[in-house]
């Protein structure tokens, strides 16, 4: 190496400098991979970021003697050592990728993609991984490949336009020198060296700054999300002072493909306006009751958990749920009755609405009586199916009001309840054309058979769920090909607040058939067959499917 520096005149680009730049472009591409992956992990899950996933995979795969040795050597710093090792490995790989890509175009890209595939496997094999988890890594690698290619093209242009470096190169750099001279001989001769150099430096500068800003910003967000996740995982909720009665033995029908009576958290539908799920430190959280009250009150998370909590099942549904849609689910919630808190705050006469506010500014307008009635278990929920609320479902605290659509009642990440009047305030979706009040309409859905299914003639279970939360479903009927409505068998509902499973034994004969369902609630309201769109206060109509029987 020494001879290059000694013998070369102050040429624009010595082989040594070309190699240094190539190595740097490898590092830059790796930085772009990580920054872009970190950025998309913000929207998917902090744990889908490839760096941590690779670290975790290494921990899983490392032989136990190595783990023991690391712990023996570094004690509780073993994780930091591991991350440093992964970081060092990434750096070395990045340098190699850059050098190879310059000497043998496309080989660096291939190595980068290969490393990307390994990282994607690491992400996909994490225990909690969902289908979307590989996306940040894949998008990161795509961006990294683009940057590697585009910067290399500009480096080559610069090299080819620069005055030739001296031929004298030590054996070790022969390949790079060959590549450089090959580049020169095929170069477009009319490029001005200064312009190509400027071009190259500009793309390197802009990409570096972008990668650092995006990567660091996204890392900070992901780190705080990880902290909240860790706090949430470590949290043990108190037992309910008023546990829910056992789920009735007859609540679940034995029909393959029917919606389970309790929706697992991972499958529970999610709707909100949050681009990034808010990260709330439960210790910092508090809820204020403000507005038209005698006593404004504030309650912390610890104070809330110390109160006698109730456990109650309730079906949540979205006003945007189309007939037959899946924006409806049922969970077992743990929380404290809102009526008790309102009683402490003492609403003033004339108040008819509570405007609840999320930490991210979303608001919902709930009729105050829906929160005060003894007959309705409206709660400030802290638990969902035996766990603290998942972050995306409102950790640490949300509202759950049986019988009202989510947009007027189920505020997640709730931090304020302002007692007011419908005449004086409007909520987020009301300002966007939706109704100020949103009682849930009685609805029913066919889960099996699937729409357009091809089935064999014979006895067949047509089954699904029906719901009219806070009222209860008293009957479900099915009809085939616009024939007479036949009663379906109802399972035992957990309560009037939850959906109920139903099944209808159908003698399927060959041919194409239309199956429809309708439910009746405890007030005697039967679903109307006239279709009504979701805007402004919820869809109406019968769920209808077609099947081919052979
Ligand atoms: N903070 C906040 N809370 C919110 C919303 C929102 O956008 N932001 N959406 C509401 C709507 S429209 C519905 S249907 C329910 C959905 O709750 P889930 O995501 O837990 O199913 O949350 C409600 N609470
Ligand atoms: Mo909704």
Coordinates of C-alpha atoms and ligand atoms in Angstrom, one line a residue:
X1 CA 0.0 0.0 0.0
X2 CA 2.8 2.3 0.9
X3 CA 4.2 2.6 -2.6
X4 CA 0.9 4.1 -3.9
X5 CA 1.1 7.0 -1.7
X6 CA 4.8 7.5 -2.2
X7 CA 4.9 7.3 -5.9
X8 CA 1.6 8.8 -6.9
X9 CA 1.6 12.5 -7.9
X10 CA -1.3 14.4 -6.4
X11 CA -3.7 12.8 -8.9
X12 CA -7.4 13.3 -8.5
X13 CA -8.1 9.7 -7.6
X14 CA -5.6 7.2 -6.5
X15 CA -6.6 3.6 -6.3
X16 CA -6.4 3.9 -2.6
X17 CA -8.9 6.7 -2.6
X18 CA -11.2 4.9 -5.0
X19 CA -11.2 2.0 -2.6
X20 CA -11.9 4.2 0.4
X21 CA -14.8 5.8 -1.4
X22 CA -16.1 2.4 -2.5
X23 CA -16.0 1.1 1.1
X24 CA -17.7 4.3 2.2
X25 CA -20.5 3.7 -0.3
X26 CA -21.0 0.3 1.1
X27 CA -21.3 1.8 4.6
X28 CA -23.7 4.5 3.3
X29 CA -25.9 1.8 1.6
X30 CA -26.0 -0.2 4.9
X31 CA -26.9 3.0 6.8
X32 CA -29.8 3.6 4.3
X33 CA -31.0 0.0 4.7
X34 CA -31.1 0.5 8.5
X35 CA -32.6 4.0 8.4
X36 CA -35.4 3.0 5.9
X37 CA -36.1 -0.2 7.9
X38 CA -36.2 1.7 11.1
X39 CA -38.6 4.2 9.5
X40 CA -41.1 1.6 8.4
X41 CA -40.8 -0.3 11.7
X42 CA -42.3 2.9 13.4
X43 CA -45.6 2.1 11.6
X44 CA -45.5 -1.7 12.0
X45 CA -43.8 -2.6 15.3
X46 CA -40.6 -1.5 16.9
X47 CA -39.7 -5.1 17.2
X48 CA -39.8 -5.6 13.4
X49 CA -36.6 -3.5 13.1
X50 CA -33.9 -5.8 11.6
X51 CA -31.0 -4.8 14.0
X52 CA -32.8 -6.1 17.1
X53 CA -34.2 -9.1 15.3
X54 CA -30.8 -10.1 14.1
X55 CA -29.5 -9.7 17.6
X56 CA -32.3 -11.8 19.0
X57 CA -31.7 -14.5 16.3
X58 CA -28.0 -14.6 17.3
X59 CA -29.0 -15.1 20.9
X60 CA -31.3 -17.9 19.9
X61 CA -28.7 -19.6 17.7
X62 CA -25.6 -19.1 19.8
X63 CA -24.4 -22.3 21.5
X64 CA -24.8 -22.2 25.2
X65 CA -21.1 -22.3 26.0
X66 CA -20.8 -19.0 24.1
X67 CA -23.7 -17.5 25.9
X68 CA -22.2 -18.6 29.2
X69 CA -18.8 -17.2 28.2
X70 CA -20.2 -13.8 27.2
X71 CA -22.2 -13.6 30.5
X72 CA -19.1 -14.7 32.4
X73 CA -17.0 -12.1 30.7
X74 CA -19.4 -9.2 30.5
X75 CA -22.0 -9.9 33.1
X76 CA -25.2 -7.9 32.6
X77 CA -23.5 -6.0 29.7
X78 CA -23.8 -9.1 27.6
X79 CA -26.6 -7.6 25.5
X80 CA -24.6 -4.5 24.7
X81 CA -21.6 -6.6 23.8
X82 CA -23.9 -8.6 21.5
X83 CA -25.3 -5.5 19.8
X84 CA -21.8 -4.1 19.4
X85 CA -20.7 -7.4 17.8
X86 CA -23.7 -7.3 15.4
X87 CA -22.9 -3.6 14.6
X88 CA -19.2 -4.5 13.9
X89 CA -20.3 -7.4 11.7
X90 CA -22.6 -5.1 9.8
X91 CA -19.8 -2.5 9.4
X92 CA -17.4 -5.1 8.0
X93 CA -20.0 -6.5 5.7
X94 CA -20.8 -3.0 4.5
X95 CA -17.2 -2.3 3.7
X96 CA -16.8 -5.6 1.8
X97 CA -20.1 -4.9 -0.1
X98 CA -18.8 -1.5 -1.2
X99 CA -15.4 -2.8 -2.3
X100 CA -16.8 -5.8 -4.2
X101 CA -19.5 -3.7 -5.9
X102 CA -16.8 -1.4 -7.3
X103 CA -14.4 -4.1 -8.4
X104 CA -17.1 -6.5 -9.7
X105 CA -20.3 -4.6 -10.4
X106 CA -23.5 -6.4 -9.2
X107 CA -21.6 -8.7 -6.8
X108 CA -21.9 -6.2 -4.0
X109 CA -25.6 -5.9 -4.7
X110 CA -25.9 -9.7 -4.6
X111 CA -24.1 -9.8 -1.2
X112 CA -26.3 -7.0 0.1
X113 CA -29.4 -8.8 -0.9
X114 CA -28.1 -12.0 0.6
X115 CA -27.5 -10.2 3.9
X116 CA -31.0 -8.7 3.6
X117 CA -32.5 -12.1 3.1
X118 CA -30.8 -13.4 6.3
X119 CA -32.1 -10.3 8.2
X120 CA -35.6 -10.9 6.8
X121 CA -35.5 -14.5 8.0
X122 CA -34.4 -13.2 11.4
X123 CA -37.3 -10.8 11.6
X124 CA -39.8 -13.4 10.3
X125 CA -38.8 -16.0 12.9
X126 CA -39.4 -13.8 15.9
X127 CA -42.1 -15.3 18.1
X128 CA -44.5 -12.3 17.9
X129 CA -43.8 -11.7 14.2
X130 CA -46.9 -11.0 12.1
X131 CA -47.1 -11.1 8.3
X132 CA -46.2 -7.4 7.9
X133 CA -42.9 -7.7 9.9
X134 CA -40.6 -8.4 7.0
X135 CA -41.7 -5.3 5.2
X136 CA -39.4 -2.8 6.9
X137 CA -36.3 -4.9 6.1
X138 CA -37.3 -5.6 2.6
X139 CA -38.0 -1.9 1.8
X140 CA -34.7 -1.1 3.5
X141 CA -32.8 -3.5 1.3
X142 CA -34.5 -2.1 -1.8
X143 CA -33.5 1.4 -0.8
X144 CA -29.9 0.3 0.0
X145 CA -29.5 -1.4 -3.4
X146 CA -30.7 1.7 -5.1
X147 CA -28.3 3.9 -3.2
X148 CA -25.4 1.5 -3.8
X149 CA -26.1 1.4 -7.6
X150 CA -26.7 5.1 -8.0
X151 CA -23.7 6.2 -6.0
X152 CA -21.4 3.7 -7.7
X153 CA -22.5 4.9 -11.1
X154 CA -21.5 8.4 -10.0
X155 CA -18.2 7.2 -8.5
X156 CA -17.3 5.5 -11.8
X157 CA -18.2 8.6 -13.7
X158 CA -15.9 10.6 -11.5
X159 CA -13.1 8.1 -11.8
X160 CA -13.4 7.9 -15.6
X161 CA -13.4 11.7 -15.9
X162 CA -10.5 12.2 -13.5
X163 CA -6.9 12.3 -14.7
X164 CA -5.4 8.8 -14.8
X165 CA -3.7 7.6 -11.6
X166 CA -0.2 6.2 -12.1
X167 CA -0.1 2.6 -13.3
X168 CA 2.3 1.6 -10.5
X169 CA 0.2 -0.3 -8.0
X170 CA 1.1 -3.0 -5.6
X171 CA -0.1 -6.5 -6.4
X172 CA -2.9 -6.3 -3.8
X173 CA -4.7 -3.5 -5.5
X174 CA -4.4 -5.0 -9.0
X175 CA -8.1 -5.8 -9.3
X176 CA -9.2 -2.4 -8.2
X177 CA -6.7 -0.8 -10.6
X178 CA -8.0 -3.0 -13.5
X179 CA -11.5 -2.0 -12.7
X180 CA -10.6 1.6 -12.6
X181 CA -8.7 1.6 -15.8
X182 CA -11.5 -0.5 -17.5
X183 CA -13.8 2.2 -16.4
X184 CA -11.6 4.9 -17.8
X185 CA -11.3 3.4 -21.2
X186 CA -15.0 3.0 -21.6
X187 CA -15.7 6.4 -20.2
X188 CA -17.5 9.2 -22.0
X189 CA -14.6 11.5 -22.5
X190 CA -16.5 14.7 -22.6
X191 CA -17.3 14.8 -18.9
X192 CA -15.8 17.6 -16.9
X193 CA -14.0 16.1 -13.8
X194 CA -15.1 18.8 -11.5
X195 CA -18.8 18.3 -12.5
X196 CA -18.7 14.5 -12.0
X197 CA -16.9 15.0 -8.7
X198 CA -19.5 17.5 -7.5
X199 CA -22.3 15.1 -8.7
X200 CA -20.8 12.3 -6.7
X201 CA -20.2 14.3 -3.6
X202 CA -23.7 15.8 -3.7
X203 CA -25.5 12.4 -3.8
X204 CA -23.3 11.0 -1.1
X205 CA -23.9 14.1 1.1
X206 CA -27.6 14.2 0.6
X207 CA -28.0 10.5 1.2
X208 CA -25.8 10.5 4.3
X209 CA -27.7 13.4 5.9
X210 CA -31.1 11.8 5.0
X211 CA -30.1 8.4 6.4
X212 CA -28.8 9.9 9.7
X213 CA -31.9 12.1 10.2
X214 CA -34.5 9.5 9.3
X215 CA -32.6 6.7 11.0
X216 CA -32.0 8.6 14.3
X217 CA -35.5 10.0 14.4
X218 CA -37.2 6.7 13.8
X219 CA -34.8 5.0 16.3
X220 CA -35.9 7.4 19.0
X221 CA -39.6 6.7 18.3
X222 CA -39.0 2.9 18.2
X223 CA -37.0 3.0 21.4
X224 CA -39.8 4.8 23.3
X225 CA -42.3 2.3 21.8
X226 CA -40.1 -0.6 23.0
X227 CA -39.9 1.0 26.5
X228 CA -43.7 1.2 26.6
X229 CA -44.0 -2.4 25.4
X230 CA -41.6 -3.5 28.1
X231 CA -43.5 -1.6 30.8
X232 CA -46.7 -3.1 29.5
X233 CA -45.3 -6.6 29.5
X234 CA -44.1 -6.3 33.0
X235 CA -47.4 -4.9 34.3
X236 CA -49.6 -7.2 36.2
X237 CA -53.2 -6.0 36.4
X238 CA -55.1 -6.4 39.7
X239 CA -57.8 -9.1 39.8
X240 CA -61.3 -7.8 39.2
X241 CA -63.2 -7.0 42.3
X242 CA -66.3 -7.9 40.3
X243 CA -65.3 -10.8 38.0
X244 CA -67.5 -11.6 35.0
X245 CA -69.6 -14.7 35.4
X246 CA -68.2 -17.7 33.7
X247 CA -68.8 -17.8 30.0
X248 CA -71.9 -20.0 29.5
X249 CA -71.2 -23.5 28.5
X250 CA -73.4 -23.1 25.4
X251 CA -71.8 -19.9 24.2
X252 CA -69.7 -21.5 21.5
X253 CA -71.1 -23.7 18.8
X254 CA -69.1 -26.5 17.3
X255 CA -68.9 -25.1 13.8
X256 CA -65.6 -24.9 11.9
X257 CA -64.9 -21.3 10.7
X258 CA -67.4 -19.5 12.9
X259 CA -66.1 -16.4 14.7
X260 CA -64.8 -17.4 18.1
X261 CA -67.0 -16.1 20.9
X262 CA -64.0 -14.1 22.3
X263 CA -61.8 -12.5 19.7
X264 CA -58.1 -13.0 20.6
X265 CA -56.3 -9.6 20.9
X266 CA -54.1 -10.2 17.9
X267 CA -57.1 -10.7 15.7
X268 CA -59.2 -7.9 17.1
X269 CA -60.0 -5.3 14.5
X270 CA -58.1 -2.0 14.8
X271 CA -59.4 1.4 13.7
X272 CA -57.9 4.8 14.5
X273 CA -56.6 7.9 13.1
X274 CA -53.1 7.4 14.6
X275 CA -50.3 7.2 12.0
X276 CA -48.0 6.1 14.8
X277 CA -49.5 4.4 17.8
X278 CA -49.1 6.8 20.8
X279 CA -46.5 5.7 23.3
X280 CA -47.8 6.5 26.8
X281 CA -45.8 5.9 30.0
X282 CA -48.5 4.4 32.3
X283 CA -46.8 6.2 35.3
X284 CA -47.2 9.5 33.6
X285 CA -50.8 8.9 32.4
X286 CA -53.7 10.6 34.1
X287 CA -57.3 11.4 33.1
X288 CA -58.9 14.7 33.8
X289 CA -62.7 15.2 34.1
X290 CA -63.3 18.8 33.1
X291 CA -66.0 21.1 31.9
X292 CA -69.5 21.3 33.3
X293 CA -68.8 19.6 36.6
X294 CA -68.9 20.7 40.2
X295 CA -65.5 19.2 40.9
X296 CA -62.9 18.8 38.2
X297 CA -61.0 15.6 39.1
X298 CA -57.8 13.9 37.9
X299 CA -56.9 10.3 38.4
X300 CA -53.6 8.6 37.8
X301 CA -53.0 5.0 36.5
X302 CA -52.0 3.8 40.0
X303 CA -55.2 5.3 41.5
X304 CA -57.3 3.8 38.8
X305 CA -55.8 0.3 39.4
X306 CA -56.5 0.6 43.1
X307 CA -60.2 1.0 42.5
X308 CA -62.6 -2.0 42.6
X309 CA -62.4 -3.1 38.9
X310 CA -65.2 -4.8 37.0
X311 CA -64.7 -7.4 34.3
X312 CA -67.3 -7.4 31.5
X313 CA -67.6 -8.8 28.0
X314 CA -68.6 -6.4 25.3
X315 CA -68.8 -6.4 21.5
X316 CA -67.2 -3.4 19.9
X317 CA -68.2 -2.4 16.4
X318 CA -67.2 0.3 13.9
X319 CA -69.7 2.6 12.2
X320 CA -67.7 1.9 9.0
X321 CA -68.5 -1.8 9.1
X322 CA -70.3 -2.7 6.0
X323 CA -73.0 -5.4 6.0
X324 CA -71.1 -8.7 6.4
X325 CA -67.9 -6.8 7.2
X326 CA -65.3 -7.7 9.9
X327 CA -65.0 -4.4 11.8
X328 CA -66.7 -5.9 14.8
X329 CA -65.2 -8.1 17.6
X330 CA -65.9 -9.2 21.1
X331 CA -63.5 -9.1 24.1
X332 CA -63.5 -9.5 27.9
X333 CA -62.6 -6.1 29.3
X334 CA -61.3 -5.1 32.8
X335 CA -62.0 -1.5 33.9
X336 CA -63.7 0.9 36.2
X337 CA -67.3 2.1 35.7
X338 CA -67.3 5.6 34.3
X339 CA -70.5 6.4 36.1
X340 CA -68.6 6.2 39.4
X341 CA -66.0 8.8 38.3
X342 CA -68.7 11.1 36.9
X343 CA -70.6 10.8 40.2
X344 CA -67.4 12.1 41.9
X345 CA -67.1 15.0 39.5
X346 CA -70.8 15.9 39.8
X347 CA -72.0 17.0 36.3
X348 CA -74.0 20.2 36.2
X349 CA -77.6 20.3 35.1
X350 CA -77.9 20.8 31.4
X351 CA -74.8 18.7 30.5
X352 CA -75.8 16.1 27.9
X353 CA -72.5 14.9 26.4
X354 CA -69.0 13.8 27.4
X355 CA -66.3 14.8 24.9
X356 CA -63.5 12.3 25.5
X357 CA -60.1 13.2 24.2
X358 CA -57.2 11.0 23.2
X359 CA -53.6 12.0 23.8
X360 CA -53.3 12.3 20.0
X361 CA -56.2 14.8 19.7
X362 CA -59.0 12.3 18.6
X363 CA -62.3 13.1 20.3
X364 CA -65.6 11.2 20.7
X365 CA -69.0 12.6 21.8
X366 CA -70.9 10.2 24.1
X367 CA -74.4 11.0 25.4
X368 CA -73.8 11.5 29.2
X369 CA -76.6 9.2 30.1
X370 CA -74.9 6.3 28.3
X371 CA -72.0 6.7 30.8
X372 CA -74.3 7.1 33.8
X373 CA -77.0 4.5 33.4
X374 CA -76.8 1.6 35.9
X375 CA -78.0 -0.7 33.1
X376 CA -75.0 -0.1 30.9
X377 CA -71.5 -1.1 32.0
X378 CA -69.5 1.8 30.5
X379 CA -65.9 1.5 31.7
X380 CA -62.5 3.0 31.6
X381 CA -60.8 -0.1 30.4
X382 CA -57.2 -1.2 31.4
X383 CA -57.4 -4.8 30.5
X384 CA -58.4 -6.8 27.4
X385 CA -58.8 -10.6 27.4
X386 CA -56.6 -10.9 30.6
X387 CA -53.8 -8.6 29.5
X388 CA -53.1 -4.9 29.8
X389 CA -54.6 -3.2 26.7
X390 CA -52.3 -3.8 23.7
X391 CA -50.7 -0.5 22.7
X392 CA -52.7 -0.3 19.5
X393 CA -55.9 -0.9 21.4
X394 CA -55.3 2.1 23.7
X395 CA -52.7 1.3 26.3
X396 CA -52.8 2.2 29.1
X397 CA -56.5 3.3 29.3
X398 CA -59.5 3.5 26.9
X399 CA -63.2 3.8 27.0
X400 CA -65.6 0.9 26.3
X401 CA -69.3 1.7 26.0
X402 CA -71.6 -1.2 25.1
X403 CA -74.1 -0.3 22.4
X404 CA -72.4 2.7 20.9
X405 CA -70.2 2.6 17.8
X406 CA -66.5 3.1 18.5
X407 CA -66.3 6.6 17.0
X408 CA -68.6 8.1 19.5
X409 CA -67.5 6.2 22.6
X410 CA -64.4 3.9 22.5
X411 CA -61.7 6.6 22.8
X412 CA -58.2 4.9 23.1
X413 CA -55.3 6.5 24.9
X414 CA -58.0 8.6 26.6
X415 CA -56.6 11.5 28.8
X416 CA -59.6 13.8 29.2
X417 CA -63.4 13.6 29.6
X418 CA -64.9 17.0 29.1
X419 CA -68.5 17.2 30.3
X420 CA -70.4 19.5 27.9
X421 CA -73.4 19.7 25.6
X422 CA -74.1 18.5 22.1
X423 CA -75.1 22.1 21.3
X424 CA -71.6 23.4 22.4
X425 CA -69.1 20.9 21.1
X426 CA -68.5 18.4 18.2
X427 CA -66.2 15.4 18.0
X428 CA -63.6 14.4 15.4
X429 CA -65.9 12.4 13.1
X430 CA -68.9 14.6 13.5
X431 CA -66.8 17.4 12.0
X432 CA -66.3 15.1 9.1
X433 CA -69.9 14.4 8.2
X434 CA -70.8 11.6 10.6
X435 CA -73.7 11.6 13.0
X436 CA -73.1 13.1 16.4
X437 CA -74.7 10.1 18.1
X438 CA -74.1 6.5 17.1
X439 CA -76.1 3.8 18.7
X440 CA -75.1 0.4 17.2
X441 CA -77.7 -1.0 14.8
X442 CA -78.7 -4.7 15.2
X443 CA -76.7 -6.7 12.7
X444 CA -75.9 -10.3 11.7
X445 CA -73.2 -11.9 9.6
X446 CA -72.8 -15.3 7.9
X447 CA -69.3 -16.6 8.7
X448 CA -69.8 -20.1 7.0
X449 CA -70.0 -21.1 4.3
X450 CA -67.8 -18.4 2.7
X451 CA -69.3 -16.2 0.0
X452 CA -69.0 -17.9 -3.4
X453 CA -68.0 -21.2 -1.8
X454 CA -68.5 -24.4 -3.8
X455 CA -70.0 -27.0 -1.6
X456 CA -71.5 -30.5 -1.9
X457 CA -75.2 -31.2 -1.6
X458 CA -76.4 -32.5 1.8
X459 CA -76.9 -31.1 5.3
X460 CA -74.7 -28.1 5.8
X461 CA -74.2 -25.7 8.8
X462 CA -74.9 -22.1 7.8
X463 CA -73.5 -20.2 10.8
X464 CA -72.3 -16.8 12.0
X465 CA -72.8 -14.1 14.7
X466 CA -75.4 -11.5 15.4
X467 CA -75.1 -8.5 17.7
X468 CA -77.2 -5.7 19.3
X469 CA -75.0 -4.6 22.2
X470 CA -76.7 -3.3 25.3
X471 CA -80.0 -4.6 24.0
X472 CA -79.3 -8.3 23.1
X473 CA -80.3 -10.5 20.2
X474 CA -83.5 -12.6 20.6
X475 CA -83.7 -14.2 17.2
X476 CA -81.8 -14.9 14.0
X477 CA -83.5 -16.1 10.8
X478 CA -82.1 -17.5 7.5
X479 CA -83.7 -17.7 4.1
X480 CA -82.6 -19.3 1.0
X481 CA -83.4 -18.1 -2.5
X482 CA -85.9 -15.5 -1.1
X483 CA -88.0 -18.4 0.4
X484 CA -89.5 -18.2 3.9
X485 CA -87.5 -17.0 6.8
X486 CA -86.5 -20.0 8.9
X487 CA -85.4 -19.6 12.6
X488 CA -81.7 -20.3 13.2
X489 CA -80.6 -21.9 16.5
X490 CA -79.0 -19.3 18.8
X491 CA -76.1 -20.2 21.1
X492 CA -76.2 -18.7 24.7
X493 CA -75.0 -15.2 24.6
X494 CA -72.4 -14.2 27.2
X495 CA -74.6 -11.1 27.9
X496 CA -76.8 -8.6 26.0
X497 CA -73.6 -6.6 25.4
X498 CA -72.0 -9.4 23.3
X499 CA -72.5 -10.9 20.0
X500 CA -74.1 -14.4 19.9
X501 CA -73.3 -17.3 17.6
X502 CA -76.1 -18.9 15.5
X503 CA -76.4 -21.9 13.2
X504 CA -78.9 -23.1 10.7
X505 CA -78.9 -26.6 9.4
X506 CA -79.5 -26.4 5.7
X507 CA -80.4 -29.2 3.2
X508 CA -78.3 -28.0 0.3
X509 CA -79.5 -29.1 -3.1
X510 CA -77.4 -28.8 -6.2
X511 CA -77.5 -25.5 -8.0
X512 CA -76.6 -21.9 -7.3
X513 CA -78.2 -20.4 -4.1
X514 CA -78.5 -17.2 -2.3
X515 CA -78.5 -17.3 1.5
X516 CA -79.5 -14.3 3.6
X517 CA -79.7 -13.6 7.4
X518 CA -81.5 -11.2 9.6
X519 CA -81.6 -10.7 13.4
X520 CA -84.1 -9.3 15.8
X521 CA -83.1 -7.5 19.0
X522 CA -84.7 -7.6 22.4
X523 CA -86.6 -4.4 21.6
X524 CA -88.4 -6.2 18.8
X525 CA -86.5 -4.4 16.0
X526 CA -85.8 -6.7 13.1
X527 CA -83.1 -5.8 10.6
X528 CA -84.5 -4.1 7.5
X529 CA -83.5 -5.5 4.1
X530 CA -83.2 -2.0 2.6
X531 CA -79.5 -1.3 2.2
X532 CA -78.3 1.9 3.9
X533 CA -74.7 3.0 3.5
X534 CA -72.3 3.3 6.5
X535 CA -72.3 7.1 6.4
X536 CA -73.6 8.9 8.5
X537 CA -74.6 6.5 11.3
X538 CA -74.0 2.8 10.3
X539 CA -75.0 0.3 7.6
X540 CA -78.3 -1.5 7.3
X541 CA -79.3 -4.4 5.2
X542 CA -79.1 -8.2 5.2
X543 CA -75.9 -10.1 4.8
X544 CA -76.3 -12.1 1.6
X545 CA -74.0 -14.7 0.1
X546 CA -74.1 -16.9 -3.0
X547 CA -72.9 -20.5 -3.0
X548 CA -72.6 -23.2 -5.7
X549 CA -73.8 -26.6 -4.6
X550 CA -72.9 -29.7 -6.6
Ligands
LIG1 N1 -57.7 7.7 20.1 C1 -58.5 7.2 19.3 N2 -59.5 6.4 19.8 C2 -60.4 5.7 18.9 C3 -60.3 6.0 17.5 C4 -59.3 6.8 17.1 O1 -59.2 7.1 15.9 N3 -58.4 7.4 18.0 N4 -61.2 5.4 16.7 C5 -62.4 4.9 17.3 C6 -63.1 4.0 16.4 S1 -63.8 4.7 15.0 C7 -63.3 2.7 16.7 S2 -64.3 1.7 15.7 C8 -62.7 2.0 17.8 C9 -61.9 0.8 17.4 O2 -61.2 0.3 18.5 P1 -60.1 -0.9 18.3 O3 -59.1 -0.3 17.4 O4 -59.6 -1.2 19.6 O5 -60.9 -2.0 17.7 O6 -61.8 2.9 18.5 C10 -62.3 4.2 18.6 N5 -61.3 5.0 19.5
LIG2 MO1 -65.0 3.1 14.0

